[in-house]
Short mmCIF file of C-alpha atoms in Angstrom, two decimals:
data_model
loop_
_atom_site.label_atom_id
_atom_site.label_comp_id
_atom_site.label_asym_id
_atom_site.label_seq_id
_atom_site.Cartn_x
_atom_site.Cartn_y
_atom_site.Cartn_z
CA UNK A 65 -5.23 -20.72 -3.98
CA UNK A 66 -3.47 -19.13 -1.02
CA UNK A 67 -4.25 -15.64 -2.35
CA UNK A 68 -7.92 -16.61 -2.72
CA UNK A 69 -7.91 -18.04 0.80
CA UNK A 70 -6.43 -14.81 2.21
CA UNK A 71 -9.12 -12.76 0.47
CA UNK A 72 -11.94 -14.95 1.77
CA UNK A 73 -10.61 -14.95 5.33
CA UNK A 74 -10.14 -11.17 5.24
CA UNK A 75 -13.76 -10.74 4.17
CA UNK A 76 -14.98 -13.07 6.92
CA UNK A 77 -12.82 -11.31 9.52
CA UNK A 78 -14.18 -7.86 8.75
CA UNK A 79 -17.76 -9.16 8.71
CA UNK A 80 -17.18 -10.83 12.07
CA UNK A 81 -15.64 -7.66 13.50
CA UNK A 82 -18.63 -5.56 12.38
CA UNK A 83 -21.09 -8.09 13.74
CA UNK A 84 -19.25 -8.17 17.07
CA UNK A 85 -19.25 -4.39 17.25
CA UNK A 86 -22.95 -4.11 16.39
CA UNK A 87 -24.02 -6.72 18.94
CA UNK A 88 -21.48 -5.49 21.50
CA UNK A 89 -20.72 -9.12 22.30
CA UNK A 90 -17.00 -9.03 21.86
CA UNK A 91 -16.25 -6.69 24.73
CA UNK A 92 -13.81 -4.81 22.52
CA UNK A 93 -11.83 -7.92 21.67
CA UNK A 94 -10.15 -8.30 18.30
CA UNK A 95 -12.03 -10.92 16.32
CA UNK A 96 -10.39 -13.25 13.85
CA UNK A 97 -11.87 -15.87 11.55
CA UNK A 98 -8.74 -18.04 11.78
CA UNK A 99 -9.06 -18.76 15.49
CA UNK A 100 -11.59 -21.52 15.09
CA UNK A 101 -13.04 -24.04 12.69
CA UNK A 102 -11.54 -25.48 9.56
CA UNK A 103 -10.15 -22.07 8.55
CA UNK A 104 -7.36 -22.62 11.02
CA UNK A 105 -6.70 -26.09 9.60
CA UNK A 106 -6.49 -24.71 6.04
CA UNK A 107 -4.14 -21.96 7.16
CA UNK A 108 -1.96 -24.52 8.95
CA UNK A 109 -1.86 -26.59 5.76
CA UNK A 110 -0.77 -23.64 3.65
CA UNK A 111 1.89 -22.65 6.18
CA UNK A 112 3.15 -26.24 6.28
CA UNK A 113 3.42 -26.36 2.50
CA UNK A 114 5.27 -23.04 2.35
CA UNK A 115 7.62 -24.09 5.15
CA UNK A 116 8.36 -27.42 3.45
CA UNK A 117 8.96 -25.65 0.12
CA UNK A 118 11.34 -23.20 1.79
CA UNK A 119 13.33 -25.98 3.45
CA UNK A 120 13.59 -27.93 0.17
CA UNK A 121 14.81 -24.83 -1.69
CA UNK A 122 17.41 -24.10 0.97
CA UNK A 123 18.70 -27.69 0.78
CA UNK A 124 18.70 -27.67 -3.02
CA UNK A 125 20.26 -24.26 -3.59
CA UNK A 126 22.54 -24.23 -0.56
CA UNK A 127 24.64 -21.05 -0.76
CA UNK A 128 22.90 -19.87 -3.92
CA UNK A 129 19.76 -19.36 -1.84
CA UNK A 130 21.29 -16.16 -0.45
CA UNK A 131 23.50 -15.06 -3.37
CA UNK A 132 21.88 -16.65 -6.41
CA UNK A 133 19.86 -15.15 -9.21
CA UNK A 134 16.59 -14.98 -7.25
CA UNK A 135 18.05 -14.20 -3.83
CA UNK A 136 15.66 -11.25 -3.31
CA UNK A 137 12.62 -13.48 -3.74
CA UNK A 138 14.24 -16.14 -1.53
CA UNK A 139 14.76 -13.65 1.28
CA UNK A 140 11.22 -12.37 0.84
CA UNK A 141 9.78 -15.88 1.04
CA UNK A 142 11.90 -16.66 4.11
CA UNK A 143 10.68 -13.50 5.85
CA UNK A 144 7.01 -14.18 5.10
CA UNK A 145 7.25 -17.83 6.16
CA UNK A 146 9.02 -16.79 9.37
CA UNK A 147 6.23 -14.38 10.29
CA UNK A 148 3.61 -17.00 9.42
CA UNK A 149 5.29 -19.54 11.69
CA UNK A 150 5.54 -16.94 14.45
CA UNK A 151 1.84 -16.14 14.08
CA UNK A 152 0.78 -19.77 14.28
CA UNK A 153 3.08 -20.28 17.29
CA UNK A 154 1.50 -17.38 19.16
CA UNK A 155 -1.99 -18.68 18.36
CA UNK A 156 -1.07 -22.16 19.58
CA UNK A 157 0.16 -20.63 22.85
CA UNK A 158 -3.25 -19.03 23.35
CA UNK A 159 -2.04 -15.44 23.19
CA UNK A 160 -4.59 -12.85 22.12
CA UNK A 161 -3.27 -10.59 19.43
CA UNK A 162 -5.65 -7.82 20.43
CA UNK A 163 -3.69 -7.34 23.65
CA UNK A 164 -0.32 -7.39 21.92
CA UNK A 165 -0.59 -4.27 19.82
CA UNK A 166 3.10 -4.30 18.96
CA UNK A 167 2.75 -7.70 17.29
CA UNK A 168 -0.60 -7.02 15.64
CA UNK A 169 1.23 -5.88 12.51
CA UNK A 170 2.65 -9.41 12.23
CA UNK A 171 -0.85 -10.62 11.37
CA UNK A 172 -0.86 -8.45 8.25
CA UNK A 173 2.46 -9.64 6.88
CA UNK A 174 1.29 -13.13 5.82
CA UNK A 175 -1.07 -11.41 3.40
CA UNK A 176 2.02 -10.25 1.53
CA UNK A 177 2.37 -13.81 0.25
CA UNK A 178 0.13 -12.70 -2.60
CA UNK A 179 3.11 -10.73 -3.91
CA UNK A 180 4.62 -14.06 -4.89
CA UNK A 181 2.31 -13.87 -7.92
CA UNK A 182 4.57 -11.14 -9.32
CA UNK A 183 7.12 -13.84 -10.10
CA UNK A 184 4.78 -15.28 -12.73
CA UNK A 185 4.03 -11.99 -14.48
CA UNK A 186 6.52 -12.82 -17.25
CA UNK A 187 4.24 -15.68 -18.36
CA UNK A 188 1.56 -13.19 -19.47
CA UNK A 189 3.04 -10.86 -22.08
CA UNK A 190 0.50 -8.03 -21.79
CA UNK A 191 0.79 -8.00 -18.01
CA UNK A 192 4.57 -8.03 -18.29
CA UNK A 193 4.47 -4.98 -20.56
CA UNK A 194 2.31 -3.16 -18.01
CA UNK A 195 4.59 -4.01 -15.07
CA UNK A 196 7.74 -3.11 -17.01
CA UNK A 197 6.22 0.24 -17.92
CA UNK A 198 5.35 0.89 -14.27
CA UNK A 199 8.80 -0.05 -12.98
CA UNK A 200 10.63 1.90 -15.68
CA UNK A 201 8.60 5.03 -14.89
CA UNK A 202 9.40 5.11 -11.17
CA UNK A 203 11.96 7.93 -11.55
CA UNK A 204 9.60 9.96 -13.68
CA UNK A 205 6.85 9.34 -11.14
CA UNK A 206 9.04 10.74 -8.38
CA UNK A 207 9.80 13.92 -10.33
CA UNK A 208 6.16 14.27 -11.34
CA UNK A 209 5.09 14.16 -7.71
CA UNK A 210 7.74 16.74 -6.83
CA UNK A 211 6.55 19.09 -9.59
CA UNK A 212 2.91 18.75 -8.50
CA UNK A 213 3.81 19.34 -4.85
CA UNK A 214 5.83 22.46 -5.71
CA UNK A 215 3.01 23.83 -7.83
CA UNK A 216 0.39 23.17 -5.15
CA UNK A 217 2.71 24.58 -2.47
CA UNK A 218 3.06 27.90 -4.32
CA UNK A 219 -0.68 28.26 -4.93
CA UNK A 220 -1.41 27.19 -1.34
CA UNK A 221 0.68 30.06 0.03
CA UNK A 222 -1.24 32.51 -2.15
CA UNK A 223 -4.64 31.16 -1.08
CA UNK A 224 -3.66 31.05 2.59
CA UNK A 225 -2.74 34.72 2.55
CA UNK A 226 -6.25 35.57 1.35
CA UNK A 227 -7.86 33.22 3.88
CA UNK A 228 -5.89 34.78 6.72
CA UNK A 229 -7.02 38.27 5.76
CA UNK A 230 -10.67 37.20 5.44
CA UNK A 231 -10.75 35.35 8.78
CA UNK A 232 -9.08 38.29 10.52
CA UNK A 233 -11.83 40.65 9.31
CA UNK A 234 -14.74 38.20 9.55
CA UNK A 235 -17.45 38.64 12.22
CA UNK A 236 -18.14 35.89 14.78
CA UNK A 237 -20.23 32.84 13.81
CA UNK A 238 -19.42 33.23 10.13
CA UNK A 239 -20.38 30.03 8.29
CA UNK A 240 -17.83 30.62 5.54
CA UNK A 241 -15.06 30.68 8.13
CA UNK A 242 -16.14 27.24 9.33
CA UNK A 243 -15.90 25.90 5.79
CA UNK A 244 -12.52 27.57 5.33
CA UNK A 245 -11.29 25.74 8.42
CA UNK A 246 -12.12 22.50 6.65
CA UNK A 247 -10.46 23.26 3.31
CA UNK A 248 -7.82 25.83 4.29
CA UNK A 249 -7.20 25.10 7.96
CA UNK A 250 -3.44 24.64 7.48
CA UNK A 251 -0.81 24.50 4.77
CA UNK A 252 -0.92 20.68 4.45
CA UNK A 253 -4.74 20.79 4.36
CA UNK A 254 -4.65 23.47 1.65
CA UNK A 255 -2.25 21.36 -0.43
CA UNK A 256 -4.56 18.37 0.06
CA UNK A 257 -7.55 20.48 -1.01
CA UNK A 258 -5.80 21.50 -4.22
CA UNK A 259 -4.74 17.92 -4.91
CA UNK A 260 -8.27 16.64 -4.39
CA UNK A 261 -9.55 19.41 -6.67
CA UNK A 262 -7.52 18.15 -9.64
CA UNK A 263 -7.95 14.44 -8.81
CA UNK A 264 -11.73 14.45 -8.42
CA UNK A 265 -11.86 14.15 -4.65
CA UNK A 266 -13.50 17.58 -4.14
CA UNK A 267 -16.03 19.38 -6.31
CA UNK A 268 -14.61 22.53 -7.91
CA UNK A 269 -17.57 24.60 -6.82
CA UNK A 270 -17.17 23.75 -3.11
CA UNK A 271 -13.73 25.38 -3.08
CA UNK A 272 -14.45 28.06 -5.66
CA UNK A 273 -17.42 29.55 -3.82
CA UNK A 274 -15.25 30.05 -0.71
CA UNK A 275 -12.60 31.86 -2.75
CA UNK A 276 -15.33 33.99 -4.38
CA UNK A 277 -16.33 35.16 -0.91
CA UNK A 278 -12.74 36.29 -0.31
CA UNK A 279 -12.09 37.86 -3.70
CA UNK A 280 -12.76 37.28 -7.38
CA UNK A 281 -9.00 37.45 -7.93
CA UNK A 282 -8.43 34.36 -5.79
CA UNK A 283 -11.22 32.61 -7.68
CA UNK A 284 -9.46 33.42 -10.96
CA UNK A 285 -6.18 32.09 -9.54
CA UNK A 286 -7.94 28.90 -8.52
CA UNK A 287 -9.31 28.44 -12.03
CA UNK A 288 -5.83 29.17 -13.41
CA UNK A 289 -4.43 26.46 -11.13
CA UNK A 290 -7.01 23.96 -12.39
CA UNK A 291 -6.30 24.82 -16.04
CA UNK A 292 -2.51 24.64 -15.65
CA UNK A 293 -2.58 21.39 -13.73
CA UNK A 294 -5.22 19.48 -15.69
CA UNK A 295 -4.55 20.72 -19.22
CA UNK A 296 -0.78 21.29 -19.04
CA UNK A 297 1.07 19.52 -16.25
CA UNK A 298 -0.92 16.29 -16.10
CA UNK A 299 -1.11 15.92 -19.88
CA UNK A 300 2.65 16.43 -20.22
CA UNK A 301 3.25 13.86 -17.47
CA UNK A 302 0.92 11.37 -19.19
CA UNK A 303 2.74 11.87 -22.50
CA UNK A 304 6.11 11.27 -20.86
CA UNK A 305 4.83 8.13 -19.15
CA UNK A 306 3.50 6.77 -22.44
CA UNK A 307 6.78 7.51 -24.19
CA UNK A 308 8.80 5.79 -21.45
CA UNK A 309 6.50 2.78 -21.62
CA UNK A 310 6.95 2.49 -25.38
CA UNK A 311 10.73 2.83 -25.09
CA UNK A 312 10.78 0.11 -22.44
CA UNK A 313 8.87 -2.34 -24.60
CA UNK A 314 11.14 -1.62 -27.57
CA UNK A 315 14.28 -2.32 -25.53
CA UNK A 316 13.11 -5.65 -24.13
CA UNK A 317 14.44 -8.53 -26.25
CA UNK A 318 11.70 -11.05 -25.44
CA UNK A 319 8.90 -8.59 -26.12
CA UNK A 320 10.47 -7.60 -29.44
CA UNK A 321 10.74 -11.27 -30.43
CA UNK A 322 7.06 -11.84 -29.65
CA UNK A 323 6.13 -8.71 -31.56
CA UNK A 324 8.14 -9.82 -34.59
CA UNK A 325 6.48 -13.23 -34.47
CA UNK A 326 3.03 -11.65 -34.33
CA UNK A 327 3.83 -9.35 -37.24
CA UNK A 328 5.21 -12.25 -39.29
CA UNK A 329 2.09 -14.31 -38.57
CA UNK A 330 -0.15 -11.44 -39.61
CA UNK A 331 1.91 -10.89 -42.75
CA UNK A 332 1.61 -14.56 -43.72
CA UNK A 333 -2.15 -14.40 -43.27
CA UNK A 334 -2.39 -11.30 -45.48
CA UNK A 335 -0.23 -12.83 -48.23
CA UNK A 336 -2.22 -16.05 -48.12
CA UNK A 337 -5.45 -14.07 -48.43
CA UNK A 338 -4.05 -12.13 -51.41
CA UNK A 339 -3.00 -15.33 -53.19
CA UNK A 340 -6.44 -16.87 -52.63
CA UNK A 341 -8.07 -13.76 -54.12
CA UNK A 342 -5.73 -13.92 -57.13
CA UNK A 343 -6.37 -17.64 -57.69
CA UNK A 344 -9.87 -17.24 -59.07
CA UNK A 345 -9.84 -20.71 -60.63
CA UNK A 346 -8.95 -22.38 -57.33
CA UNK A 347 -6.15 -24.44 -58.93
CA UNK A 348 -3.57 -23.68 -56.25
CA UNK A 349 -1.22 -22.22 -58.88
CA UNK A 350 -1.27 -19.08 -61.03
CA UNK A 351 0.20 -18.77 -64.51
CA UNK A 352 1.80 -15.66 -65.95
CA UNK A 353 -1.29 -14.39 -67.79
CA UNK A 354 -3.57 -14.67 -64.78
CA UNK A 355 -0.92 -13.14 -62.55
CA UNK A 356 -0.48 -10.10 -64.80
CA UNK A 357 -4.24 -9.69 -64.97
CA UNK A 358 -4.57 -9.72 -61.19
CA UNK A 359 -1.64 -7.46 -60.27
CA UNK A 360 -2.92 -4.73 -62.58
CA UNK A 361 -6.04 -4.34 -60.48
CA UNK A 362 -6.09 -1.23 -58.31
CA UNK A 363 -7.17 -3.09 -55.19
CA UNK A 364 -4.30 -5.57 -55.60
CA UNK A 365 -1.78 -2.74 -56.01
CA UNK A 366 -3.09 -1.18 -52.80
CA UNK A 367 -2.96 -4.54 -51.01
CA UNK A 368 0.68 -5.08 -52.04
CA UNK A 369 1.58 -1.52 -51.05
CA UNK A 370 0.02 -1.96 -47.60
CA UNK A 371 2.26 -4.95 -46.84
CA UNK A 372 5.34 -3.16 -48.17
CA UNK A 373 5.78 -5.00 -51.48
CA UNK A 374 6.43 -2.63 -54.39
CA UNK A 375 7.06 -3.55 -58.01
CA UNK A 376 7.24 -1.67 -61.30
CA UNK A 377 6.70 -4.45 -63.83
CA UNK A 378 4.36 -7.40 -63.28
CA UNK A 379 6.30 -9.70 -65.63
CA UNK A 380 9.58 -9.14 -63.78
CA UNK A 381 7.74 -9.55 -60.48
CA UNK A 382 6.39 -12.93 -61.61
CA UNK A 383 9.83 -14.13 -62.79
CA UNK A 384 11.29 -13.27 -59.40
CA UNK A 385 8.55 -15.10 -57.51
CA UNK A 386 8.68 -18.19 -59.76
CA UNK A 387 11.58 -19.87 -57.98
CA UNK A 388 11.54 -23.18 -59.93
CA UNK A 389 10.97 -21.38 -63.27
CA UNK A 390 8.14 -23.68 -64.37
CA UNK A 391 5.80 -20.87 -65.37
CA UNK A 392 3.41 -21.56 -62.51
CA UNK A 393 3.34 -19.71 -59.21
CA UNK A 394 2.40 -21.72 -56.10
CA UNK A 395 1.32 -20.25 -52.78
CA UNK A 396 4.65 -21.16 -51.16
CA UNK A 397 6.63 -19.41 -53.89
CA UNK A 398 4.34 -16.39 -53.70
CA UNK A 399 4.51 -15.98 -49.92
CA UNK A 400 8.25 -16.62 -49.57
CA UNK A 401 9.07 -14.39 -52.54
CA UNK A 402 7.02 -11.48 -51.21
CA UNK A 403 8.62 -11.81 -47.76
CA UNK A 404 12.09 -11.74 -49.36
CA UNK A 405 11.19 -8.62 -51.32
CA UNK A 406 9.80 -6.87 -48.26
CA UNK A 407 12.65 -7.92 -45.98
CA UNK A 408 15.41 -6.93 -48.39
CA UNK A 409 16.20 -10.51 -49.28
CA UNK A 410 16.82 -9.51 -52.91
CA UNK A 411 19.58 -7.12 -51.91
CA UNK A 412 21.15 -9.81 -49.74
CA UNK A 413 21.03 -12.31 -52.61
CA UNK A 414 22.56 -9.76 -54.97
CA UNK A 415 25.35 -9.03 -52.51
CA UNK A 416 26.05 -12.75 -52.04
CA UNK A 417 26.09 -13.36 -55.79
CA UNK A 418 28.41 -10.41 -56.35
CA UNK A 419 30.81 -11.77 -53.76
CA UNK A 420 30.63 -15.24 -55.31
CA UNK A 421 31.25 -13.79 -58.78
CA UNK A 422 34.16 -11.73 -57.47
CA UNK A 423 35.69 -14.80 -55.82
CA UNK A 424 35.27 -16.82 -59.02
CA UNK A 425 36.90 -14.05 -61.07
CA UNK A 426 39.87 -13.98 -58.71
CA UNK A 427 40.19 -17.77 -58.95
CA UNK A 428 40.02 -17.62 -62.75
CA UNK A 429 42.66 -14.89 -62.83
CA UNK A 430 44.95 -16.96 -60.60
CA UNK A 431 44.43 -20.02 -62.80
CA UNK A 432 45.03 -17.94 -65.92
CA UNK A 433 48.21 -16.46 -64.46
CA UNK A 434 49.42 -19.91 -63.47
CA UNK A 435 48.70 -21.23 -66.98
CA UNK A 436 50.59 -18.34 -68.57
CA UNK A 437 53.53 -18.90 -66.25
CA UNK A 438 53.60 -22.62 -67.08
CA UNK A 439 53.32 -21.94 -70.79
CA UNK A 440 56.15 -19.40 -70.63
CA UNK A 441 58.41 -21.85 -68.80
CA UNK A 442 57.69 -24.58 -71.34
CA UNK A 443 58.41 -22.25 -74.25
CA UNK A 444 61.66 -21.16 -72.60
CA UNK A 445 62.64 -24.81 -72.11
CA UNK A 446 62.03 -25.62 -75.78
CA UNK A 447 63.97 -22.59 -76.93
CA UNK A 448 66.90 -23.57 -74.75
CA UNK A 449 66.87 -27.15 -76.03
CA UNK A 450 66.86 -26.20 -79.73
CA UNK A 451 69.07 -23.11 -79.31
CA UNK A 452 66.38 -20.83 -80.53
CA UNK A 453 66.98 -17.23 -79.54
CA UNK A 454 64.17 -15.64 -77.57
CA UNK A 455 63.26 -12.09 -78.53
#
């Protein structure tokens, strides 16, 4: 609501400023929509709510307000609320912000309260992915800007040398020289011209026809600059940004969990649809004969292959899916069995059963060894009692 209020008041302020300028009724004074009417009351209400919230958070968090998990946001909120209180104090004192140019910037800072919305970005997954991709690409953005500036700097030096020679030899009142002053009047202006050429701010032909007047060679260099920047440099930068964004989303644990949940949901829907197609009789269960008839269809084989379920023999496949071994396959058995096959559940079950069998074998061997030891001691005892020699 506060962000919407700031937008509405900004629109009203600029309209009021334009109207004052057109009617020349403000005598050059800085107009503001918040100086009168219920707009001021609404702004006071918002500032009061933010101030009360800040005080409550300070009392609740105590020292953690400055050193806790969200201390950056706490300091940001404290700064914005402080400037808002200062602004309202100055307005209540009757000071005119138009005459205090040093403090005029303070009137812009309360608008930064809209940045508080960034704290709730994590609630919208798609928006979170976008913001994470932007933040993770900040280093690449810096190097991309540096590369573009270096490239435009080198080409600007070349073009400026041609412009200097042309202007030195040009006659007075040359119209092309006037246009060159606009596009190539200085090194920064030349760099800006090249940047606007590749970003759509300037039409290619406006710059190219000036370079054609100087020399066709400079025109060819300009076209080479456009081709290198648009088709090579910018495309490579875009590819790197996309790759960094994908890597960022893969490394985030919460995003991966949501993606896995979405894939599992989609997989369940596909398996349910396959079972419904196989159950032509609508009984809710499928026997062995009907199952073998269905899985031999080409479209069913393709459907199973698309979800990652592969089998060589339909009869063995049915026996694996039939968990209760009653000869009928229900939708629950079908879906769970297919998920286990796709996720490697069979290999896990085999490994567990091998370990269980190995443990049982070791226990049987220990019991067998203990029984043999006991039997040997009993035989030795009997032989000793009846004086029977032991060979």
